[in-house]
Amino acid sequence: MTYLNDSDYMQRALELAQRAADEGEVPVGAVLVSENNIIGEGWNRPIAGHDPTAHAEIVALRAAASLLQNYRLGDCTLYATLEPCAMCMGAALNARVLRVVFGAWDAKAGACGSVIDLPRESRLTHRLDVFGGVRSEESAALLRHFFERRR
């Protein structure tokens, strides 16, 4: 597939979120993009990995850092189907990610304005651009369907 814009990259993140759901994990997917190439992918795996840090964003950041052999990811965009939590936003900030693009807003744990707003925290040394709501209906529907099945 040729990726051209934020919506295209979010489509790949949605596919990864579906993989998480298929594995019984909360359906969140993420991709990290540099120079129009996906260099890291992840989906939620905290249950399977017995790892509370195995959120989709962290998995994608780790994969990209490993590929580049660098913990700094300054020219990259992180795409996630759900607004990143404080842990994932902190990791993106520490990696010096350029942009974060997400789908659904997270009113319970979102760290890009819903609960707290880490990217706009003036005391932090790094700034990045954040764009929310890309393919938000599809992202929210995946989450809603997952939790409806569990009830």
mmCIF file of C-alpha atoms in Angstrom:
data_model
loop_
_atom_site.group_PDB
_atom_site.id
_atom_site.type_symbol
_atom_site.label_atom_id
_atom_site.label_comp_id
_atom_site.label_asym_id
_atom_site.label_seq_id
_atom_site.Cartn_x
_atom_site.Cartn_y
_atom_site.Cartn_z
ATOM 1 C CA MET A 1 0.000 0.000 0.000
ATOM 2 C CA THR A 2 1.174 3.509 -0.757
ATOM 3 C CA TYR A 3 0.794 5.836 2.202
ATOM 4 C CA LEU A 4 0.090 9.441 1.347
ATOM 5 C CA ASN A 5 -1.495 11.162 4.315
ATOM 6 C CA ASP A 6 -2.486 10.955 7.967
ATOM 7 C CA SER A 7 -5.648 9.012 7.169
ATOM 8 C CA ASP A 8 -3.665 6.335 5.308
ATOM 9 C CA TYR A 9 -1.244 5.830 8.191
ATOM 10 C CA MET A 10 -4.153 5.751 10.628
ATOM 11 C CA GLN A 11 -5.700 2.982 8.548
ATOM 12 C CA ARG A 12 -2.629 0.843 9.251
ATOM 13 C CA ALA A 13 -2.893 1.685 12.951
ATOM 14 C CA LEU A 14 -6.550 0.597 12.847
ATOM 15 C CA GLU A 15 -5.507 -2.738 11.328
ATOM 16 C CA LEU A 16 -3.063 -3.205 14.205
ATOM 17 C CA ALA A 17 -5.771 -2.253 16.714
ATOM 18 C CA GLN A 18 -7.936 -5.006 15.265
ATOM 19 C CA ARG A 19 -5.066 -7.428 15.796
ATOM 20 C CA ALA A 20 -4.978 -6.412 19.458
ATOM 21 C CA ALA A 21 -8.728 -7.051 19.733
ATOM 22 C CA ASP A 22 -8.315 -10.451 18.071
ATOM 23 C CA GLU A 23 -5.748 -11.302 20.763
ATOM 24 C CA GLY A 24 -8.076 -10.186 23.567
ATOM 25 C CA GLU A 25 -6.232 -6.912 24.212
ATOM 26 C CA VAL A 26 -7.795 -3.447 24.264
ATOM 27 C CA PRO A 27 -7.853 -2.482 20.558
ATOM 28 C CA VAL A 28 -5.238 0.212 20.185
ATOM 29 C CA GLY A 29 -2.730 0.265 17.350
ATOM 30 C CA ALA A 30 0.169 2.571 16.528
ATOM 31 C CA VAL A 31 2.694 3.213 13.783
ATOM 32 C CA LEU A 32 5.759 5.416 13.690
ATOM 33 C CA VAL A 33 6.565 7.083 10.376
ATOM 34 C CA SER A 34 9.769 8.672 9.099
ATOM 35 C CA GLU A 35 10.135 10.094 5.591
ATOM 36 C CA ASN A 36 6.854 8.464 4.491
ATOM 37 C CA ASN A 37 7.994 5.021 5.668
ATOM 38 C CA ILE A 38 6.570 3.051 8.558
ATOM 39 C CA ILE A 39 9.556 2.261 10.761
ATOM 40 C CA GLY A 40 7.727 0.944 13.813
ATOM 41 C CA GLU A 41 4.417 -0.778 14.478
ATOM 42 C CA GLY A 42 2.672 -1.856 17.637
ATOM 43 C CA TRP A 43 -0.572 -2.990 19.137
ATOM 44 C CA ASN A 44 -1.575 -3.311 22.759
ATOM 45 C CA ARG A 45 0.079 -6.326 24.415
ATOM 46 C CA PRO A 46 0.171 -5.742 28.184
ATOM 47 C CA ILE A 47 -1.894 -8.849 28.975
ATOM 48 C CA ALA A 48 -0.018 -11.253 26.706
ATOM 49 C CA GLY A 49 3.365 -9.845 27.643
ATOM 50 C CA HIS A 50 2.639 -9.417 31.353
ATOM 51 C CA ASP A 51 3.990 -5.917 30.784
ATOM 52 C CA PRO A 52 2.131 -2.783 31.898
ATOM 53 C CA THR A 53 4.276 -0.703 29.522
ATOM 54 C CA ALA A 54 3.352 -2.701 26.403
ATOM 55 C CA HIS A 55 0.960 -0.099 25.026
ATOM 56 C CA ALA A 56 0.778 0.131 21.233
ATOM 57 C CA GLU A 57 2.682 3.425 21.152
ATOM 58 C CA ILE A 58 5.534 2.133 23.314
ATOM 59 C CA VAL A 59 5.839 -1.026 21.207
ATOM 60 C CA ALA A 60 6.006 1.092 18.019
ATOM 61 C CA LEU A 61 8.562 3.490 19.533
ATOM 62 C CA ARG A 62 10.752 0.583 20.666
ATOM 63 C CA ALA A 63 10.611 -1.040 17.225
ATOM 64 C CA ALA A 64 11.579 2.203 15.478
ATOM 65 C CA ALA A 65 14.391 2.981 17.929
ATOM 66 C CA SER A 66 15.751 -0.525 17.459
ATOM 67 C CA LEU A 67 15.587 -0.237 13.674
ATOM 68 C CA LEU A 68 17.338 3.147 13.667
ATOM 69 C CA GLN A 69 19.685 2.212 16.517
ATOM 70 C CA ASN A 70 18.813 5.548 18.095
ATOM 71 C CA TYR A 71 16.508 6.503 20.946
ATOM 72 C CA ARG A 72 15.933 9.925 19.380
ATOM 73 C CA LEU A 73 13.156 9.903 16.803
ATOM 74 C CA GLY A 74 13.075 13.588 15.953
ATOM 75 C CA ASP A 75 11.831 13.436 12.384
ATOM 76 C CA CYS A 76 9.021 10.973 13.124
ATOM 77 C CA THR A 77 5.251 11.069 13.433
ATOM 78 C CA LEU A 78 3.494 8.730 15.840
ATOM 79 C CA TYR A 79 0.015 7.600 14.802
ATOM 80 C CA ALA A 80 -2.218 5.989 17.436
ATOM 81 C CA THR A 81 -5.863 5.001 17.289
ATOM 82 C CA LEU A 82 -6.476 6.362 20.803
ATOM 83 C CA GLU A 83 -5.272 9.545 22.473
ATOM 84 C CA PRO A 84 -2.009 8.593 24.180
ATOM 85 C CA CYS A 85 -1.870 8.224 27.955
ATOM 86 C CA ALA A 86 0.700 10.031 30.114
ATOM 87 C CA MET A 87 3.198 7.161 29.834
ATOM 88 C CA CYS A 88 3.020 7.045 26.037
ATOM 89 C CA MET A 89 3.058 10.831 25.659
ATOM 90 C CA GLY A 90 6.046 10.977 27.986
ATOM 91 C CA ALA A 91 7.858 8.423 25.840
ATOM 92 C CA ALA A 92 7.064 10.368 22.654
ATOM 93 C CA LEU A 93 8.328 13.571 24.262
ATOM 94 C CA ASN A 94 11.517 11.890 25.507
ATOM 95 C CA ALA A 95 12.146 10.422 22.052
ATOM 96 C CA ARG A 96 11.725 13.931 20.590
ATOM 97 C CA VAL A 97 8.975 12.788 18.213
ATOM 98 C CA LEU A 98 7.964 15.589 15.848
ATOM 99 C CA ARG A 99 4.200 14.946 15.681
ATOM 100 C CA VAL A 100 1.519 12.803 17.305
ATOM 101 C CA VAL A 101 -1.666 12.036 15.390
ATOM 102 C CA PHE A 102 -4.452 10.104 17.069
ATOM 103 C CA GLY A 103 -7.960 8.882 16.387
ATOM 104 C CA ALA A 104 -10.380 8.712 19.324
ATOM 105 C CA TRP A 105 -10.191 10.982 22.356
ATOM 106 C CA ASP A 106 -9.717 9.262 25.732
ATOM 107 C CA ALA A 107 -11.783 11.012 28.408
ATOM 108 C CA LYS A 108 -10.421 8.720 31.131
ATOM 109 C CA ALA A 109 -6.658 8.727 30.507
ATOM 110 C CA GLY A 110 -5.836 10.994 27.565
ATOM 111 C CA ALA A 111 -2.712 13.110 27.942
ATOM 112 C CA CYS A 112 -3.220 15.366 24.913
ATOM 113 C CA GLY A 113 -5.952 17.522 26.365
ATOM 114 C CA SER A 114 -8.683 15.185 27.599
ATOM 115 C CA VAL A 115 -7.402 14.650 31.157
ATOM 116 C CA ILE A 116 -4.026 16.386 31.077
ATOM 117 C CA ASP A 117 -2.163 18.139 28.281
ATOM 118 C CA LEU A 118 1.489 17.095 28.353
ATOM 119 C CA PRO A 119 2.393 18.473 24.898
ATOM 120 C CA ARG A 120 1.481 21.965 26.075
ATOM 121 C CA GLU A 121 3.208 21.733 29.451
ATOM 122 C CA SER A 122 5.486 24.779 29.414
ATOM 123 C CA ARG A 123 7.939 23.304 31.925
ATOM 124 C CA LEU A 124 8.922 20.458 29.602
ATOM 125 C CA THR A 125 11.869 20.968 27.256
ATOM 126 C CA HIS A 126 10.430 19.418 24.082
ATOM 127 C CA ARG A 127 7.449 20.570 22.038
ATOM 128 C CA LEU A 128 5.579 18.546 19.451
ATOM 129 C CA ASP A 129 2.509 19.020 17.323
ATOM 130 C CA VAL A 130 -0.617 17.028 18.155
ATOM 131 C CA PHE A 131 -3.579 16.358 15.867
ATOM 132 C CA GLY A 132 -6.566 14.482 17.277
ATOM 133 C CA GLY A 133 -9.674 13.081 15.648
ATOM 134 C CA VAL A 134 -8.183 11.428 12.545
ATOM 135 C CA ARG A 135 -10.541 8.542 11.720
ATOM 136 C CA SER A 136 -11.957 8.963 15.202
ATOM 137 C CA GLU A 137 -15.281 7.281 14.438
ATOM 138 C CA GLU A 138 -13.573 4.062 13.337
ATOM 139 C CA SER A 139 -11.205 4.118 16.307
ATOM 140 C CA ALA A 140 -14.034 4.706 18.784
ATOM 141 C CA ALA A 141 -16.192 2.014 17.155
ATOM 142 C CA LEU A 142 -13.431 -0.586 17.583
ATOM 143 C CA LEU A 143 -13.156 0.247 21.273
ATOM 144 C CA ARG A 144 -16.917 0.360 21.807
ATOM 145 C CA HIS A 145 -17.452 -2.992 20.098
ATOM 146 C CA PHE A 146 -14.621 -4.594 22.090
ATOM 147 C CA PHE A 147 -16.030 -3.483 25.446
ATOM 148 C CA GLU A 148 -19.630 -4.345 24.482
ATOM 149 C CA ARG A 149 -18.539 -7.935 23.796
ATOM 150 C CA ARG A 150 -16.857 -8.127 27.211
ATOM 151 C CA ARG A 151 -19.976 -7.093 29.130
#
